[in-house]
PDB file of C-alpha atoms in Angstrom:
ATOM      1  CA  UNK A   1      26.243  -3.849  -4.196  1.00  0.00           C
ATOM      2  CA  UNK A   2      29.200  -3.820  -1.831  1.00  0.00           C
ATOM      3  CA  UNK A   3      31.238  -1.743  -4.257  1.00  0.00           C
ATOM      4  CA  UNK A   4      28.344   0.742  -4.523  1.00  0.00           C
ATOM      5  CA  UNK A   5      28.054   1.003  -0.745  1.00  0.00           C
ATOM      6  CA  UNK A   6      31.794   1.557  -0.247  1.00  0.00           C
ATOM      7  CA  UNK A   7      31.907   4.155  -3.115  1.00  0.00           C
ATOM      8  CA  UNK A   8      29.177   6.294  -1.562  1.00  0.00           C
ATOM      9  CA  UNK A   9      29.978   5.842   2.164  1.00  0.00           C
ATOM     10  CA  UNK A  10      30.340   9.287   3.679  1.00  0.00           C
ATOM     11  CA  UNK A  11      28.245  10.960   1.011  1.00  0.00           C
ATOM     12  CA  UNK A  12      25.011   9.214   0.072  1.00  0.00           C
ATOM     13  CA  UNK A  13      25.238   6.632   2.874  1.00  0.00           C
ATOM     14  CA  UNK A  14      26.153   6.892   6.536  1.00  0.00           C
ATOM     15  CA  UNK A  15      29.725   5.359   6.739  1.00  0.00           C
ATOM     16  CA  UNK A  16      28.957   3.800  10.177  1.00  0.00           C
ATOM     17  CA  UNK A  17      25.888   2.077   8.873  1.00  0.00           C
ATOM     18  CA  UNK A  18      27.761   0.905   5.777  1.00  0.00           C
ATOM     19  CA  UNK A  19      30.495  -0.577   7.968  1.00  0.00           C
ATOM     20  CA  UNK A  20      27.989  -2.471  10.122  1.00  0.00           C
ATOM     21  CA  UNK A  21      26.071  -3.720   7.115  1.00  0.00           C
ATOM     22  CA  UNK A  22      29.241  -5.086   5.431  1.00  0.00           C
ATOM     23  CA  UNK A  23      30.223  -6.767   8.655  1.00  0.00           C
ATOM     24  CA  UNK A  24      26.883  -8.536   8.835  1.00  0.00           C
ATOM     25  CA  UNK A  25      27.068  -9.514   5.205  1.00  0.00           C
ATOM     26  CA  UNK A  26      30.572 -11.024   5.765  1.00  0.00           C
ATOM     27  CA  UNK A  27      29.236 -13.232   8.596  1.00  0.00           C
ATOM     28  CA  UNK A  28      26.326 -14.690   6.546  1.00  0.00           C
ATOM     29  CA  UNK A  29      26.738 -17.292   3.871  1.00  0.00           C
ATOM     30  CA  UNK A  30      25.132 -17.037   0.390  1.00  0.00           C
ATOM     31  CA  UNK A  31      21.481 -17.832  -0.065  1.00  0.00           C
ATOM     32  CA  UNK A  32      20.562 -21.526  -0.480  1.00  0.00           C
ATOM     33  CA  UNK A  33      20.445 -22.792  -4.052  1.00  0.00           C
ATOM     34  CA  UNK A  34      16.630 -23.082  -3.918  1.00  0.00           C
ATOM     35  CA  UNK A  35      16.154 -19.534  -2.554  1.00  0.00           C
ATOM     36  CA  UNK A  36      18.714 -18.074  -5.015  1.00  0.00           C
ATOM     37  CA  UNK A  37      16.843 -19.643  -7.907  1.00  0.00           C
ATOM     38  CA  UNK A  38      13.658 -17.764  -7.083  1.00  0.00           C
ATOM     39  CA  UNK A  39      13.379 -14.498  -8.963  1.00  0.00           C
ATOM     40  CA  UNK A  40      10.753 -11.902  -9.584  1.00  0.00           C
ATOM     41  CA  UNK A  41      10.428  -9.249 -12.266  1.00  0.00           C
ATOM     42  CA  UNK A  42      12.483  -6.230 -11.236  1.00  0.00           C
ATOM     43  CA  UNK A  43      10.667  -3.127  -9.949  1.00  0.00           C
ATOM     44  CA  UNK A  44      10.912  -0.313 -12.468  1.00  0.00           C
ATOM     45  CA  UNK A  45      13.667   2.203 -11.635  1.00  0.00           C
ATOM     46  CA  UNK A  46      12.087   5.346  -9.967  1.00  0.00           C
ATOM     47  CA  UNK A  47      13.395   7.632 -12.712  1.00  0.00           C
ATOM     48  CA  UNK A  48      11.861   5.514 -15.466  1.00  0.00           C
ATOM     49  CA  UNK A  49       8.571   5.313 -13.582  1.00  0.00           C
ATOM     50  CA  UNK A  50       8.475   9.066 -13.075  1.00  0.00           C
ATOM     51  CA  UNK A  51       9.154   9.704 -16.808  1.00  0.00           C
ATOM     52  CA  UNK A  52       6.412   7.271 -17.844  1.00  0.00           C
ATOM     53  CA  UNK A  53       3.958   8.943 -15.499  1.00  0.00           C
ATOM     54  CA  UNK A  54       4.823  12.480 -16.665  1.00  0.00           C
ATOM     55  CA  UNK A  55       4.395  11.435 -20.298  1.00  0.00           C
ATOM     56  CA  UNK A  56       1.103   9.842 -19.263  1.00  0.00           C
ATOM     57  CA  UNK A  57      -0.181  13.020 -17.606  1.00  0.00           C
ATOM     58  CA  UNK A  58       0.756  15.130 -20.666  1.00  0.00           C
ATOM     59  CA  UNK A  59      -1.078  12.672 -22.844  1.00  0.00           C
ATOM     60  CA  UNK A  60      -4.123  12.794 -20.652  1.00  0.00           C
ATOM     61  CA  UNK A  61      -4.185  16.579 -20.804  1.00  0.00           C
ATOM     62  CA  UNK A  62      -3.768  16.501 -24.557  1.00  0.00           C
ATOM     63  CA  UNK A  63      -6.660  14.043 -24.978  1.00  0.00           C
ATOM     64  CA  UNK A  64      -8.898  16.096 -22.699  1.00  0.00           C
ATOM     65  CA  UNK A  65      -8.170  19.374 -24.523  1.00  0.00           C
ATOM     66  CA  UNK A  66      -8.892  17.764 -27.939  1.00  0.00           C
ATOM     67  CA  UNK A  67     -12.539  17.321 -27.031  1.00  0.00           C
ATOM     68  CA  UNK A  68     -12.443  13.571 -26.292  1.00  0.00           C
ATOM     69  CA  UNK A  69     -15.568  11.784 -24.936  1.00  0.00           C
ATOM     70  CA  UNK A  70     -15.823  10.737 -21.317  1.00  0.00           C
ATOM     71  CA  UNK A  71     -15.223   7.056 -22.359  1.00  0.00           C
ATOM     72  CA  UNK A  72     -12.040   8.076 -24.174  1.00  0.00           C
ATOM     73  CA  UNK A  73     -10.721   9.976 -21.217  1.00  0.00           C
ATOM     74  CA  UNK A  74     -11.537   7.040 -18.832  1.00  0.00           C
ATOM     75  CA  UNK A  75      -9.829   4.494 -21.052  1.00  0.00           C
ATOM     76  CA  UNK A  76      -6.821   6.753 -21.481  1.00  0.00           C
ATOM     77  CA  UNK A  77      -6.535   7.272 -17.670  1.00  0.00           C
ATOM     78  CA  UNK A  78      -6.716   3.535 -16.998  1.00  0.00           C
ATOM     79  CA  UNK A  79      -4.091   2.821 -19.666  1.00  0.00           C
ATOM     80  CA  UNK A  80      -1.805   5.586 -18.256  1.00  0.00           C
ATOM     81  CA  UNK A  81      -2.006   4.134 -14.702  1.00  0.00           C
ATOM     82  CA  UNK A  82      -1.295   0.644 -16.041  1.00  0.00           C
ATOM     83  CA  UNK A  83       1.697   1.749 -18.186  1.00  0.00           C
ATOM     84  CA  UNK A  84       3.186   4.073 -15.606  1.00  0.00           C
ATOM     85  CA  UNK A  85       3.420   1.505 -12.865  1.00  0.00           C
ATOM     86  CA  UNK A  86       3.286  -1.798 -14.626  1.00  0.00           C
ATOM     87  CA  UNK A  87      -0.210  -2.837 -13.430  1.00  0.00           C
ATOM     88  CA  UNK A  88      -2.075  -5.661 -15.153  1.00  0.00           C
ATOM     89  CA  UNK A  89      -5.467  -4.645 -13.740  1.00  0.00           C
ATOM     90  CA  UNK A  90      -6.927  -1.100 -13.479  1.00  0.00           C
ATOM     91  CA  UNK A  91     -10.604  -0.550 -12.741  1.00  0.00           C
ATOM     92  CA  UNK A  92     -12.413   2.800 -12.649  1.00  0.00           C
ATOM     93  CA  UNK A  93     -15.487   3.128 -10.468  1.00  0.00           C
ATOM     94  CA  UNK A  94     -17.360   6.365 -11.396  1.00  0.00           C
ATOM     95  CA  UNK A  95     -20.213   7.907  -9.543  1.00  0.00           C
ATOM     96  CA  UNK A  96     -23.381   8.079 -11.496  1.00  0.00           C
ATOM     97  CA  UNK A  97     -24.437  11.778 -11.640  1.00  0.00           C
ATOM     98  CA  UNK A  98     -27.196  12.509  -9.145  1.00  0.00           C
ATOM     99  CA  UNK A  99     -26.913   9.218  -7.283  1.00  0.00           C
ATOM    100  CA  UNK A 100     -24.950   7.397  -4.600  1.00  0.00           C
ATOM    101  CA  UNK A 101     -24.017   4.521  -6.948  1.00  0.00           C
ATOM    102  CA  UNK A 102     -20.518   4.014  -8.275  1.00  0.00           C
ATOM    103  CA  UNK A 103     -20.447   2.092 -11.563  1.00  0.00           C
ATOM    104  CA  UNK A 104     -17.534   0.191 -13.021  1.00  0.00           C
ATOM    105  CA  UNK A 105     -17.154   2.095 -16.292  1.00  0.00           C
ATOM    106  CA  UNK A 106     -13.668   1.092 -17.310  1.00  0.00           C
ATOM    107  CA  UNK A 107     -11.624  -2.138 -16.932  1.00  0.00           C
ATOM    108  CA  UNK A 108      -8.042  -2.531 -18.104  1.00  0.00           C
ATOM    109  CA  UNK A 109      -7.290  -6.192 -17.683  1.00  0.00           C
ATOM    110  CA  UNK A 110      -7.994  -9.656 -19.054  1.00  0.00           C
ATOM    111  CA  UNK A 111     -11.328 -10.488 -20.695  1.00  0.00           C
ATOM    112  CA  UNK A 112     -12.615 -12.495 -17.684  1.00  0.00           C
ATOM    113  CA  UNK A 113     -12.072  -9.604 -15.254  1.00  0.00           C
ATOM    114  CA  UNK A 114     -13.664  -7.205 -17.704  1.00  0.00           C
ATOM    115  CA  UNK A 115     -16.691  -9.485 -18.108  1.00  0.00           C
ATOM    116  CA  UNK A 116     -17.234  -9.888 -14.411  1.00  0.00           C
ATOM    117  CA  UNK A 117     -16.906  -6.256 -13.494  1.00  0.00           C
ATOM    118  CA  UNK A 118     -17.857  -3.906 -16.286  1.00  0.00           C
ATOM    119  CA  UNK A 119     -21.222  -2.286 -15.570  1.00  0.00           C
ATOM    120  CA  UNK A 120     -21.491  -3.519 -12.008  1.00  0.00           C
ATOM    121  CA  UNK A 121     -22.255  -1.037  -9.270  1.00  0.00           C
ATOM    122  CA  UNK A 122     -21.425  -0.585  -5.549  1.00  0.00           C
ATOM    123  CA  UNK A 123     -23.333   1.867  -3.400  1.00  0.00           C
ATOM    124  CA  UNK A 124     -21.660   4.612  -1.406  1.00  0.00           C
ATOM    125  CA  UNK A 125     -21.947   2.795   1.896  1.00  0.00           C
ATOM    126  CA  UNK A 126     -19.745  -0.026   0.555  1.00  0.00           C
ATOM    127  CA  UNK A 127     -17.035   2.468  -0.325  1.00  0.00           C
ATOM    128  CA  UNK A 128     -17.339   4.160   3.053  1.00  0.00           C
ATOM    129  CA  UNK A 129     -16.275   0.771   4.616  1.00  0.00           C
ATOM    130  CA  UNK A 130     -13.372   0.355   2.159  1.00  0.00           C
ATOM    131  CA  UNK A 131     -12.013   3.999   2.325  1.00  0.00           C
ATOM    132  CA  UNK A 132     -11.347   3.641   6.041  1.00  0.00           C
ATOM    133  CA  UNK A 133      -8.495   5.453   7.689  1.00  0.00           C
ATOM    134  CA  UNK A 134      -7.125   2.020   8.875  1.00  0.00           C
ATOM    135  CA  UNK A 135      -6.077   1.396   5.280  1.00  0.00           C
ATOM    136  CA  UNK A 136      -4.986   4.925   4.389  1.00  0.00           C
ATOM    137  CA  UNK A 137      -1.518   5.386   2.929  1.00  0.00           C
ATOM    138  CA  UNK A 138      -0.337   8.456   1.130  1.00  0.00           C
ATOM    139  CA  UNK A 139      -3.630   9.280  -0.485  1.00  0.00           C
ATOM    140  CA  UNK A 140      -4.482   5.693  -1.332  1.00  0.00           C
ATOM    141  CA  UNK A 141      -6.152   2.906   0.606  1.00  0.00           C
ATOM    142  CA  UNK A 142      -4.316  -0.398   0.694  1.00  0.00           C
ATOM    143  CA  UNK A 143      -6.287  -3.344   2.219  1.00  0.00           C
ATOM    144  CA  UNK A 144      -3.802  -6.266   2.586  1.00  0.00           C
ATOM    145  CA  UNK A 145      -4.947  -9.849   2.402  1.00  0.00           C
ATOM    146  CA  UNK A 146      -6.531 -10.904   5.660  1.00  0.00           C
ATOM    147  CA  UNK A 147      -7.112  -7.366   6.990  1.00  0.00           C
ATOM    148  CA  UNK A 148     -10.831  -7.284   6.234  1.00  0.00           C
ATOM    149  CA  UNK A 149     -13.705  -9.758   6.348  1.00  0.00           C
ATOM    150  CA  UNK A 150     -15.155  -9.136   2.907  1.00  0.00           C
ATOM    151  CA  UNK A 151     -18.377 -10.997   3.747  1.00  0.00           C
ATOM    152  CA  UNK A 152     -19.316  -8.017   5.972  1.00  0.00           C
ATOM    153  CA  UNK A 153     -18.837  -5.473   3.148  1.00  0.00           C
ATOM    154  CA  UNK A 154     -21.016  -6.680   0.298  1.00  0.00           C
ATOM    155  CA  UNK A 155     -20.706  -5.312  -3.163  1.00  0.00           C
ATOM    156  CA  UNK A 156     -18.962  -6.775  -6.256  1.00  0.00           C
ATOM    157  CA  UNK A 157     -15.382  -7.879  -6.161  1.00  0.00           C
ATOM    158  CA  UNK A 158     -13.026  -9.783  -8.413  1.00  0.00           C
ATOM    159  CA  UNK A 159      -9.899 -11.606  -7.135  1.00  0.00           C
ATOM    160  CA  UNK A 160      -7.161 -11.757  -9.780  1.00  0.00           C
ATOM    161  CA  UNK A 161      -3.597 -13.014 -10.055  1.00  0.00           C
ATOM    162  CA  UNK A 162      -1.640 -15.844  -8.384  1.00  0.00           C
ATOM    163  CA  UNK A 163       0.140 -16.040  -5.058  1.00  0.00           C
ATOM    164  CA  UNK A 164       3.809 -15.392  -5.669  1.00  0.00           C
ATOM    165  CA  UNK A 165       5.226 -16.486  -2.382  1.00  0.00           C
ATOM    166  CA  UNK A 166       5.212 -15.765   1.354  1.00  0.00           C
ATOM    167  CA  UNK A 167       7.472 -12.658   1.313  1.00  0.00           C
ATOM    168  CA  UNK A 168       5.445  -9.931   3.117  1.00  0.00           C
ATOM    169  CA  UNK A 169       6.450  -7.406   0.382  1.00  0.00           C
ATOM    170  CA  UNK A 170       4.894  -9.521  -2.382  1.00  0.00           C
ATOM    171  CA  UNK A 171       1.479  -8.663  -3.841  1.00  0.00           C
ATOM    172  CA  UNK A 172      -1.226 -11.036  -2.696  1.00  0.00           C
ATOM    173  CA  UNK A 173      -4.231 -11.856  -4.915  1.00  0.00           C
ATOM    174  CA  UNK A 174      -6.548 -10.719  -2.161  1.00  0.00           C
ATOM    175  CA  UNK A 175      -4.851  -7.371  -1.732  1.00  0.00           C
ATOM    176  CA  UNK A 176      -6.973  -4.409  -2.717  1.00  0.00           C
ATOM    177  CA  UNK A 177      -5.549  -0.973  -3.525  1.00  0.00           C
ATOM    178  CA  UNK A 178      -8.004   1.938  -4.070  1.00  0.00           C
ATOM    179  CA  UNK A 179      -7.171   5.444  -5.106  1.00  0.00           C
ATOM    180  CA  UNK A 180     -10.137   7.840  -4.741  1.00  0.00           C
ATOM    181  CA  UNK A 181     -10.365  10.997  -6.767  1.00  0.00           C
ATOM    182  CA  UNK A 182     -12.468  14.104  -6.125  1.00  0.00           C
ATOM    183  CA  UNK A 183     -14.082  17.019  -8.008  1.00  0.00           C
ATOM    184  CA  UNK A 184     -13.175  20.647  -7.439  1.00  0.00           C
ATOM    185  CA  UNK A 185     -15.553  20.726  -4.418  1.00  0.00           C
ATOM    186  CA  UNK A 186     -13.755  17.812  -2.792  1.00  0.00           C
ATOM    187  CA  UNK A 187     -16.724  15.449  -3.423  1.00  0.00           C
ATOM    188  CA  UNK A 188     -15.903  11.837  -4.099  1.00  0.00           C
ATOM    189  CA  UNK A 189     -16.090  11.521  -7.931  1.00  0.00           C
ATOM    190  CA  UNK A 190     -14.765   8.015  -8.319  1.00  0.00           C
ATOM    191  CA  UNK A 191     -12.220   5.314  -7.373  1.00  0.00           C
ATOM    192  CA  UNK A 192      -9.400   3.671  -9.120  1.00  0.00           C
ATOM    193  CA  UNK A 193      -8.972   0.012  -8.126  1.00  0.00           C
ATOM    194  CA  UNK A 194      -5.681  -1.437  -9.206  1.00  0.00           C
ATOM    195  CA  UNK A 195      -3.827  -4.702  -8.843  1.00  0.00           C
ATOM    196  CA  UNK A 196      -1.521  -7.341 -10.268  1.00  0.00           C
ATOM    197  CA  UNK A 197       1.754  -5.306 -10.423  1.00  0.00           C
ATOM    198  CA  UNK A 198       4.212  -6.703 -12.942  1.00  0.00           C
ATOM    199  CA  UNK A 199       6.917  -6.533 -10.273  1.00  0.00           C
ATOM    200  CA  UNK A 200       4.711  -8.852  -8.089  1.00  0.00           C
ATOM    201  CA  UNK A 201       5.548  -6.511  -5.195  1.00  0.00           C
ATOM    202  CA  UNK A 202       3.346  -4.220  -3.182  1.00  0.00           C
ATOM    203  CA  UNK A 203       3.731  -0.577  -4.180  1.00  0.00           C
ATOM    204  CA  UNK A 204       6.207   1.670  -2.401  1.00  0.00           C
ATOM    205  CA  UNK A 205       5.520   5.253  -1.346  1.00  0.00           C
ATOM    206  CA  UNK A 206       6.867   6.814  -4.545  1.00  0.00           C
ATOM    207  CA  UNK A 207       4.577   4.587  -6.649  1.00  0.00           C
ATOM    208  CA  UNK A 208       1.529   5.524  -4.501  1.00  0.00           C
ATOM    209  CA  UNK A 209       2.376   9.189  -4.923  1.00  0.00           C
ATOM    210  CA  UNK A 210       2.398   8.710  -8.734  1.00  0.00           C
ATOM    211  CA  UNK A 211      -0.978   6.902  -8.627  1.00  0.00           C
ATOM    212  CA  UNK A 212      -2.522   9.686  -6.552  1.00  0.00           C
ATOM    213  CA  UNK A 213      -1.126  12.385  -8.905  1.00  0.00           C
ATOM    214  CA  UNK A 214      -2.514  10.675 -11.967  1.00  0.00           C
ATOM    215  CA  UNK A 215      -5.906  10.209 -10.263  1.00  0.00           C
ATOM    216  CA  UNK A 216      -5.996  13.975  -9.476  1.00  0.00           C
ATOM    217  CA  UNK A 217      -5.365  14.853 -13.103  1.00  0.00           C
ATOM    218  CA  UNK A 218      -7.922  12.337 -14.274  1.00  0.00           C
ATOM    219  CA  UNK A 219     -10.493  13.878 -11.955  1.00  0.00           C
ATOM    220  CA  UNK A 220     -10.044  17.323 -13.616  1.00  0.00           C
ATOM    221  CA  UNK A 221     -10.560  15.823 -17.057  1.00  0.00           C
ATOM    222  CA  UNK A 222     -13.560  13.743 -15.921  1.00  0.00           C
ATOM    223  CA  UNK A 223     -15.279  16.549 -14.042  1.00  0.00           C
ATOM    224  CA  UNK A 224     -15.126  18.766 -17.156  1.00  0.00           C
ATOM    225  CA  UNK A 225     -17.039  16.177 -19.167  1.00  0.00           C
ATOM    226  CA  UNK A 226     -19.498  14.879 -16.578  1.00  0.00           C
ATOM    227  CA  UNK A 227     -22.584  16.771 -15.270  1.00  0.00           C
ATOM    228  CA  UNK A 228     -22.246  17.940 -11.705  1.00  0.00           C
ATOM    229  CA  UNK A 229     -23.971  15.971  -9.064  1.00  0.00           C
ATOM    230  CA  UNK A 230     -26.308  17.679  -6.602  1.00  0.00           C
ATOM    231  CA  UNK A 231     -24.425  18.759  -3.505  1.00  0.00           C
ATOM    232  CA  UNK A 232     -26.559  16.887  -1.022  1.00  0.00           C
ATOM    233  CA  UNK A 233     -25.709  13.558  -2.721  1.00  0.00           C
ATOM    234  CA  UNK A 234     -21.947  13.910  -2.607  1.00  0.00           C
ATOM    235  CA  UNK A 235     -19.724  12.563   0.124  1.00  0.00           C
ATOM    236  CA  UNK A 236     -16.240  13.311   1.249  1.00  0.00           C
ATOM    237  CA  UNK A 237     -13.801  11.217   3.141  1.00  0.00           C
TER     238      UNK A 237
END
């Protein structure tokens, strides 16, 4: 890391900042043996993540153009989200045409999560509480553990995964990350709910951008296959 910093000082990195950082590093000893022994799966390199997401988007377009069913498109979208960003759990909540109910139509995850969520519904007023501007981040809504009293929300929820540690950047089992997607009239069509990143870290901005992009493409494919809902029943956020 030090060699990389020195090599790119003055080009990629501010040389003054590099100098200060190296001075600080020189005055601090190595991590304790216990701390050094703790490791987490590496976060995918941005380039590899981007390539995987582009391949996934092309595959989704191909499936949609080949006359796939709605279930096939939903399953493909969930798989693409999971593969692109290394997510163990991906849930799609889709609005039932002509209603204010959002049904869990697709679950990518273990069998217990699938059994507990598939087919359950949450009304629109529950999503209004969850898609709140307090949790907004780059087109997604990230509710961190402890930020919301879930007993006041209602609806169906599954907590998955294990606590990895107390590092604030680590994903917590009670974290919730929602990515809404909209139809061509900007009406809420559905919501991706994702969790359990393989990296065990909370997503960065680039990863959120990829999630939102995949959701937008999935919305186009889903809208083409699903009957339009009456305008007066749709909501926007």
